[in-house]
GROMACS .gro file of C-alpha atoms in nm:
model
  375
    1MET     CA    1   7.140  11.076   8.375
    2THR     CA    2   7.014  10.968   8.714
    3VAL     CA    3   6.854  11.143   9.006
    4VAL     CA    4   7.005  11.016   9.321
    5LEU     CA    5   6.741  10.979   9.617
    6THR     CA    6   6.768  10.886   9.976
    7GLY     CA    7   6.473  10.815  10.211
    8ALA     CA    8   6.264  10.675   9.930
    9THR     CA    9   6.067  10.440  10.149
   10GLY     CA   10   5.969  10.717  10.390
   11PHE     CA   11   5.649  10.921  10.395
   12LEU     CA   12   5.792  11.220  10.218
   13GLY     CA   13   6.061  11.030  10.009
   14SER     CA   14   5.822  10.787   9.864
   15ARG     CA   15   5.604  11.064   9.730
   16LEU     CA   16   5.889  11.250   9.584
   17LEU     CA   17   6.007  10.914   9.424
   18ARG     CA   18   5.672  10.868   9.258
   19ALA     CA   19   5.658  11.225   9.128
   20LEU     CA   20   6.015  11.196   8.995
   21LEU     CA   21   5.924  10.873   8.811
   22ALA     CA   22   5.604  11.022   8.688
   23ALA     CA   23   5.808  11.300   8.542
   24GLY     CA   24   6.012  11.048   8.339
   25ARG     CA   25   6.329  11.059   8.548
   26SER     CA   26   6.556  10.769   8.603
   27VAL     CA   27   6.605  10.742   8.983
   28ALA     CA   28   6.872  10.557   9.191
   29ALA     CA   29   6.724  10.507   9.541
   30LEU     CA   30   6.978  10.452   9.816
   31GLY     CA   31   6.852  10.273  10.117
   32ARG     CA   32   6.872   9.969  10.337
   33ASP     CA   33   6.757   9.613  10.306
   34GLY     CA   34   6.539   9.540  10.603
   35ALA     CA   35   6.229   9.388  10.770
   36GLY     CA   36   6.290   9.067  10.568
   37GLN     CA   37   6.265   9.256  10.248
   38PRO     CA   38   6.533   9.363   9.997
   39LEU     CA   39   6.540   9.735   9.918
   40ALA     CA   40   6.374   9.689   9.579
   41ALA     CA   41   6.076   9.530   9.741
   42ARG     CA   42   6.059   9.800  10.013
   43LEU     CA   43   6.057  10.070   9.729
   44GLU     CA   44   5.778   9.897   9.555
   45ALA     CA   45   5.568   9.860   9.864
   46ALA     CA   46   5.623  10.234   9.936
   47LEU     CA   47   5.512  10.330   9.596
   48ARG     CA   48   5.202  10.109   9.625
   49ALA     CA   49   5.114  10.263   9.958
   50CYS     CA   50   5.129  10.606   9.787
   51GLY     CA   51   4.857  10.483   9.539
   52ALA     CA   52   5.068  10.332   9.261
   53GLY     CA   53   4.897  10.062   9.070
   54ASP     CA   54   5.034   9.763   8.882
   55GLY     CA   55   5.078   9.952   8.557
   56GLU     CA   56   5.266  10.234   8.722
   57LEU     CA   57   5.485   9.993   8.923
   58ALA     CA   58   5.567   9.796   8.602
   59ALA     CA   59   5.678  10.131   8.431
   60ALA     CA   60   5.872  10.236   8.742
   61ARG     CA   61   6.084   9.909   8.734
   62GLU     CA   62   6.218  10.034   8.397
   63ARG     CA   63   6.364  10.358   8.554
   64LEU     CA   64   6.420  10.281   8.919
   65THR     CA   65   6.747  10.129   9.053
   66ALA     CA   66   6.758  10.016   9.418
   67LEU     CA   67   7.108  10.061   9.557
   68PRO     CA   68   7.156   9.915   9.908
   69ALA     CA   69   7.373  10.164  10.101
   70ASP     CA   70   7.463  10.272  10.457
   71LEU     CA   71   7.454  10.650  10.498
   72THR     CA   72   7.666  10.622  10.805
   73ARG     CA   73   7.961  10.453  10.632
   74PRO     CA   74   8.238  10.602  10.427
   75GLY     CA   75   8.146  10.604  10.061
   76LEU     CA   76   7.794  10.514  10.168
   77GLY     CA   77   7.899  10.162  10.193
   78LEU     CA   78   7.918  10.131   9.817
   79LYS     CA   79   8.214   9.978   9.623
   80PRO     CA   80   8.440  10.272   9.509
   81ALA     CA   81   8.359  10.207   9.137
   82ASP     CA   82   7.991  10.204   9.209
   83HIS     CA   83   8.028  10.527   9.415
   84ASP     CA   84   8.218  10.709   9.141
   85ARG     CA   85   7.982  10.589   8.858
   86LEU     CA   86   7.676  10.707   9.066
   87ALA     CA   87   7.829  11.054   9.114
   88GLU     CA   88   7.926  11.090   8.746
   89GLU     CA   89   7.579  10.986   8.627
   90ALA     CA   90   7.398  11.208   8.874
   91GLU     CA   91   7.179  11.493   8.760
   92ALA     CA   92   7.048  11.590   9.111
   93VAL     CA   93   7.114  11.459   9.461
   94TRP     CA   94   6.803  11.466   9.679
   95HIS     CA   95   6.849  11.391  10.050
   96CYS     CA   96   6.524  11.278  10.229
   97ALA     CA   97   6.656  11.022  10.465
   98ALA     CA   98   6.655  11.096  10.823
   99ALA     CA   99   6.623  10.932  11.169
  100LEU     CA  100   6.304  11.106  11.285
  101SER     CA  101   6.237  11.111  11.662
  102LEU     CA  102   6.096  11.371  11.904
  103ILE     CA  103   6.244  11.174  12.200
  104GLY     CA  104   6.582  11.068  12.049
  105THR     CA  105   6.897  11.240  12.167
  106GLU     CA  106   7.126  11.438  11.959
  107GLU     CA  107   7.393  11.166  12.008
  108THR     CA  108   7.176  10.876  11.880
  109LEU     CA  109   7.037  11.078  11.585
  110ALA     CA  110   7.355  11.229  11.462
  111PRO     CA  111   7.497  10.927  11.278
  112VAL     CA  112   7.222  10.924  11.031
  113ASN     CA  113   7.122  11.294  11.035
  114VAL     CA  114   7.456  11.456  11.044
  115THR     CA  115   7.715  11.190  10.930
  116GLY     CA  116   7.472  11.070  10.665
  117THR     CA  117   7.437  11.420  10.514
  118ARG     CA  118   7.810  11.458  10.510
  119ARG     CA  119   7.838  11.118  10.328
  120LEU     CA  120   7.592  11.224  10.071
  121ALA     CA  121   7.756  11.560  10.024
  122GLU     CA  122   8.077  11.386   9.953
  123LEU     CA  123   7.898  11.183   9.673
  124ALA     CA  124   7.748  11.502   9.543
  125GLY     CA  125   8.095  11.666   9.548
  126ARG     CA  126   8.217  11.408   9.305
  127SER     CA  127   7.935  11.483   9.049
  128PRO     CA  128   7.948  11.743   8.772
  129ALA     CA  129   7.966  12.105   8.888
  130HIS     CA  130   7.618  12.201   8.792
  131VAL     CA  131   7.451  11.925   8.995
  132PRO     CA  132   7.268  12.053   9.304
  133LEU     CA  133   7.236  11.895   9.641
  134LEU     CA  134   6.877  11.918   9.762
  135TYR     CA  135   6.835  11.869  10.131
  136PHE     CA  136   6.514  11.829  10.327
  137SER     CA  137   6.540  11.972  10.669
  138THR     CA  138   6.258  12.088  10.892
  139ALA     CA  139   6.081  12.419  10.965
  140TYR     CA  140   6.165  12.371  11.331
  141VAL     CA  141   6.536  12.398  11.320
  142ALA     CA  142   6.477  12.748  11.470
  143ALA     CA  143   6.198  12.856  11.734
  144GLY     CA  144   6.203  13.212  11.615
  145PRO     CA  145   6.341  13.436  11.335
  146ASP     CA  146   6.672  13.337  11.191
  147THR     CA  147   6.973  13.523  11.314
  148GLY     CA  148   7.311  13.587  11.172
  149SER     CA  149   7.440  13.508  10.824
  150ALA     CA  150   7.686  13.312  10.632
  151ASN     CA  151   7.757  13.386  10.267
  152GLY     CA  152   7.446  13.602  10.257
  153GLN     CA  153   7.213  13.320  10.382
  154PRO     CA  154   7.031  13.326  10.709
  155VAL     CA  155   7.149  13.072  10.980
  156PRO     CA  156   6.936  12.960  11.266
  157SER     CA  157   7.073  13.011  11.616
  158ALA     CA  158   7.187  12.700  11.789
  159LEU     CA  159   6.994  12.805  12.117
  160GLU     CA  160   6.671  12.774  11.917
  161ALA     CA  161   6.687  12.420  11.824
  162VAL     CA  162   6.494  12.226  12.095
  163THR     CA  163   6.479  11.857  12.042
  164GLY     CA  164   6.768  11.615  11.955
  165TYR     CA  165   6.614  11.580  11.603
  166GLU     CA  166   6.607  11.948  11.542
  167LYS     CA  167   6.960  12.004  11.671
  168THR     CA  168   7.090  11.718  11.430
  169LYS     CA  169   6.900  11.877  11.146
  170ARG     CA  170   7.048  12.216  11.213
  171ARG     CA  171   7.395  12.058  11.210
  172ALA     CA  172   7.307  11.888  10.888
  173GLU     CA  173   7.217  12.211  10.736
  174ALA     CA  174   7.556  12.350  10.829
  175VAL     CA  175   7.711  12.049  10.649
  176VAL     CA  176   7.516  12.151  10.337
  177ARG     CA  177   7.607  12.521  10.366
  178ASP     CA  178   7.975  12.437  10.409
  179TRP     CA  179   7.959  12.213  10.108
  180ALA     CA  180   7.804  12.475   9.882
  181ALA     CA  181   8.044  12.747  10.006
  182SER     CA  182   8.364  12.553   9.981
  183ARG     CA  183   8.283  12.404   9.640
  184GLN     CA  184   8.082  12.697   9.490
  185ARG     CA  185   7.808  12.452   9.415
  186PRO     CA  186   7.420  12.510   9.418
  187ALA     CA  187   7.234  12.368   9.715
  188LEU     CA  188   6.876  12.384   9.841
  189ILE     CA  189   6.753  12.357  10.192
  190LEU     CA  190   6.396  12.275  10.203
  191ARG     CA  191   6.220  12.314  10.538
  192PRO     CA  192   5.876  12.140  10.562
  193SER     CA  193   5.657  12.178  10.861
  194LEU     CA  194   5.431  11.899  10.987
  195LEU     CA  195   5.361  11.682  10.689
  196ALA     CA  196   5.024  11.508  10.633
  197THR     CA  197   4.796  11.357  10.387
  198ASP     CA  198   4.413  11.304  10.373
  199ARG     CA  199   4.462  11.002  10.157
  200PRO     CA  200   4.426  10.658  10.294
  201LEU     CA  201   4.740  10.491  10.442
  202PRO     CA  202   4.725  10.119  10.417
  203PRO     CA  203   4.853   9.915  10.708
  204GLY     CA  204   5.238   9.908  10.709
  205ALA     CA  205   5.266  10.225  10.510
  206ALA     CA  206   5.523  10.501  10.626
  207ARG     CA  207   5.333  10.728  10.872
  208GLN     CA  208   5.319  11.103  10.947
  209PRO     CA  209   5.259  11.279  11.269
  210LEU     CA  210   4.884  11.291  11.246
  211SER     CA  211   4.848  10.930  11.146
  212VAL     CA  212   5.080  10.837  11.440
  213LEU     CA  213   4.844  11.025  11.667
  214GLY     CA  214   4.534  10.847  11.522
  215THR     CA  215   4.714  10.509  11.558
  216GLY     CA  216   4.804  10.596  11.921
  217LEU     CA  217   4.448  10.691  12.002
  218ALA     CA  218   4.310  10.370  11.847
  219GLU     CA  219   4.555  10.164  12.042
  220LEU     CA  220   4.467  10.348  12.366
  221ILE     CA  221   4.090  10.301  12.311
  222GLY     CA  222   4.131   9.948  12.204
  223GLN     CA  223   4.282   9.872  12.550
  224ALA     CA  224   3.978  10.004  12.732
  225PRO     CA  225   3.713   9.764  12.871
  226PRO     CA  226   3.425   9.701  12.633
  227LEU     CA  227   3.173   9.915  12.825
  228LEU     CA  228   3.413  10.207  12.841
  229ARG     CA  229   3.505  10.166  12.481
  230ARG     CA  230   3.138  10.191  12.375
  231GLY     CA  231   3.103  10.503  12.588
  232ILE     CA  232   3.405  10.663  12.412
  233LEU     CA  233   3.300  10.585  12.064
  234HIS     CA  234   2.935  10.649  12.080
  235ARG     CA  235   2.716  10.941  12.198
  236HIS     CA  236   2.434  10.802  12.404
  237PRO     CA  237   2.120  11.032  12.427
  238GLY     CA  238   2.031  11.120  12.784
  239LEU     CA  239   2.366  11.015  12.925
  240PRO     CA  240   2.655  11.274  12.994
  241ARG     CA  241   2.969  11.253  12.792
  242ILE     CA  242   3.290  11.141  12.947
  243ARG     CA  243   3.480  11.463  13.033
  244LEU     CA  244   3.863  11.454  12.977
  245ARG     CA  245   4.103  11.743  13.043
  246LEU     CA  246   4.385  11.772  12.783
  247LEU     CA  247   4.711  11.931  12.887
  248GLY     CA  248   4.809  12.201  12.637
  249ASP     CA  249   4.811  12.561  12.554
  250PRO     CA  250   4.479  12.661  12.400
  251ALA     CA  251   4.650  12.951  12.226
  252ALA     CA  252   4.904  12.732  12.048
  253HIS     CA  253   4.915  12.686  11.686
  254MET     CA  254   5.079  12.438  11.444
  255ASN     CA  255   5.154  12.441  11.077
  256ILE     CA  256   5.028  12.125  10.905
  257VAL     CA  257   5.118  12.118  10.535
  258PRO     CA  258   4.978  11.843  10.285
  259VAL     CA  259   5.283  11.635  10.163
  260GLU     CA  260   5.148  11.652   9.803
  261TYR     CA  261   5.176  12.036   9.811
  262ALA     CA  262   5.526  11.999   9.963
  263VAL     CA  263   5.648  11.764   9.701
  264ASP     CA  264   5.513  11.982   9.416
  265ALA     CA  265   5.674  12.294   9.557
  266ALA     CA  266   5.997  12.116   9.606
  267LEU     CA  267   6.011  11.985   9.241
  268ARG     CA  268   5.918  12.340   9.121
  269LEU     CA  269   6.182  12.496   9.332
  270ALA     CA  270   6.446  12.246   9.206
  271ALA     CA  271   6.362  12.344   8.845
  272LEU     CA  272   6.444  12.709   8.910
  273PRO     CA  273   6.801  12.841   8.823
  274HIS     CA  274   7.010  12.856   9.131
  275PRO     CA  275   7.356  13.006   9.139
  276PRO     CA  276   7.629  12.861   9.342
  277GLY     CA  277   7.552  12.882   9.718
  278VAL     CA  278   7.251  12.787   9.932
  279ALA     CA  279   6.902  12.901   9.888
  280THR     CA  280   6.649  12.810  10.184
  281TYR     CA  281   6.275  12.772  10.144
  282HIS     CA  282   6.003  12.685  10.380
  283LEU     CA  283   5.750  12.432  10.264
  284VAL     CA  284   5.463  12.534  10.493
  285HIS     CA  285   5.096  12.602  10.483
  286PRO     CA  286   5.010  12.967  10.454
  287VAL     CA  287   4.742  12.922  10.733
  288GLU     CA  288   4.839  12.811  11.088
  289THR     CA  289   4.616  12.549  11.247
  290PRO     CA  290   4.503  12.645  11.611
  291ALA     CA  291   4.541  12.371  11.871
  292PRO     CA  292   4.168  12.382  11.961
  293LEU     CA  293   4.080  12.272  11.594
  294LEU     CA  294   4.295  11.962  11.628
  295VAL     CA  295   4.124  11.891  11.960
  296ALA     CA  296   3.783  11.928  11.789
  297ALA     CA  297   3.900  11.702  11.520
  298VAL     CA  298   4.001  11.429  11.785
  299GLY     CA  299   3.660  11.493  11.945
  300GLY     CA  300   3.482  11.409  11.637
  301LEU     CA  301   3.647  11.062  11.650
  302VAL     CA  302   3.530  10.996  12.008
  303PRO     CA  303   3.179  11.142  12.008
  304GLY     CA  304   3.115  11.005  12.368
  305VAL     CA  305   3.390  11.225  12.506
  306GLU     CA  306   3.404  11.583  12.599
  307LEU     CA  307   3.759  11.717  12.538
  308VAL     CA  308   3.871  12.031  12.728
  309LEU     CA  309   4.215  12.192  12.649
  310GLN     CA  310   4.358  12.369  12.937
  311PRO     CA  311   4.721  12.465  13.050
  312ALA     CA  312   4.709  12.267  13.378
  313VAL     CA  313   4.551  11.932  13.478
  314ASP     CA  314   4.520  11.893  13.849
  315ARG     CA  315   4.497  11.535  13.973
  316PRO     CA  316   4.443  11.367  13.637
  317ASN     CA  317   4.233  11.057  13.632
  318LEU     CA  318   4.352  10.731  13.473
  319ILE     CA  319   4.236  10.801  13.124
  320GLU     CA  320   4.380  11.147  13.132
  321GLN     CA  321   4.716  11.005  13.245
  322GLN     CA  322   4.711  10.790  12.935
  323ILE     CA  323   4.573  11.016  12.679
  324ASN     CA  324   4.784  11.327  12.752
  325PRO     CA  325   5.131  11.167  12.660
  326VAL     CA  326   4.965  11.069  12.318
  327LEU     CA  327   4.876  11.425  12.245
  328ALA     CA  328   5.173  11.598  12.427
  329ASN     CA  329   5.382  11.650  12.113
  330PHE     CA  330   5.099  11.843  11.949
  331LEU     CA  331   4.948  12.045  12.232
  332ARG     CA  332   5.233  12.127  12.468
  333ARG     CA  333   5.451  12.319  12.201
  334ASP     CA  334   5.381  12.580  11.961
  335TRP     CA  335   5.443  12.435  11.603
  336ARG     CA  336   5.404  12.750  11.391
  337SER     CA  337   5.576  12.769  11.068
  338ARG     CA  338   5.860  13.006  11.176
  339THR     CA  339   5.893  13.172  10.832
  340ASP     CA  340   5.991  13.508  10.961
  341GLY     CA  341   6.232  13.677  10.719
  342HIS     CA  342   6.169  13.417  10.449
  343THR     CA  343   5.995  13.481  10.113
  344PRO     CA  344   5.657  13.304  10.082
  345LEU     CA  345   5.638  13.030   9.821
  346ARG     CA  346   5.358  13.204   9.643
  347ASP     CA  347   5.594  13.484   9.559
  348VAL     CA  348   5.874  13.245   9.437
  349LEU     CA  349   5.632  13.001   9.259
  350PRO     CA  350   5.340  13.204   9.127
  351GLY     CA  351   5.216  12.885   8.942
  352LEU     CA  352   5.198  12.690   9.248
  353ALA     CA  353   4.841  12.584   9.352
  354ALA     CA  354   4.733  12.659   9.699
  355PRO     CA  355   4.750  12.371   9.940
  356ALA     CA  356   4.423  12.213  10.057
  357PRO     CA  357   4.274  12.384  10.367
  358VAL     CA  358   4.349  12.206  10.685
  359ASP     CA  359   4.009  12.201  10.844
  360ILE     CA  360   3.835  11.958  11.083
  361ALA     CA  361   3.755  11.719  10.803
  362TYR     CA  362   4.117  11.713  10.677
  363LEU     CA  363   4.246  11.656  11.019
  364ARG     CA  364   4.013  11.374  11.093
  365THR     CA  365   4.091  11.201  10.765
  366ALA     CA  366   4.467  11.268  10.809
  367MET     CA  367   4.472  11.088  11.161
  368ASN     CA  368   4.387  10.761  10.957
  369PHE     CA  369   4.193  10.653  11.271
  370ARG     CA  370   4.083  10.290  11.246
  371MET     CA  371   3.870  10.136  11.513
  372SER     CA  372   3.619   9.863  11.482
  373ASP     CA  373   3.265   9.973  11.543
  374THR     CA  374   3.200   9.634  11.691
  375VAL     CA  375   3.269   9.677  12.059
   0.00000   0.00000   0.00000
């Protein structure tokens, strides 16, 4: 039997792949050849970026099959015989692949996020009746408590999905719900919040929101003239710090969850018995992170700068004009976990270890900020 997995080269999917292989599972990873690399090489690079060494990679090759596929095409772009054989051999179907963008439109993201989910559900529908479909959505499909119900399960309101990404993930959840209801099959919808890791990310590795932030800051600082760069990266006794106003809500919070915790929880949830129908779980941190804490963490990376978070910035200077767009996605919106009405993971999985605390040290490390000290 084989675990079918999409998105295995991504930040979440690569860590799920590593955990599945470590548990002795055989995995068929569906994805694209790309960037001058065949899928098999991309999978190996993703595992290595997660920390896999040569011995682990050698063992992985024995149980990992790379299947080039296209989520947007009928039959996933596979030959009919290969599609049927994959379905027949599946013991679980995990769907991690997604087009992730906070600025992409619903129309541009739907082919992968909605049509791709439908294509994978079609594959799962041809698998044995006990095989579950496990779909990774996002905690932000709804901006508040879920409303309504379908087959006894909460359904987020369409009005509460904000970005094109969230709207397509909500539509994909509907695909999963319809599939489970029409076929009387088990399905899990897993809703992680903002995923992060405090483990090093090598160059070229799949990134997460905080590392994207760290990279953006490093690039912005790297473009500054040498004298200004020194003033940003170093605190000079006797000299005032550079004061920058950040546009955002000082009362805002975000939910940042370690990806290692999310993967552990997902695998434990998958091991539970599930009757036909959909079960929805939020993979979130039990403690929300206040926006000022993130600002303090950023400030620790740039000791020569005084960062002030405020709801309005009148006549921003040149640096403020450049830095505020980098931080906008974190500071101008409330990214709480939105778990109202959902059972906490600790009640479902009493053996699940608590996630690492997301404190200033964690945030600084998770940003993976790289900047040469020679300026």
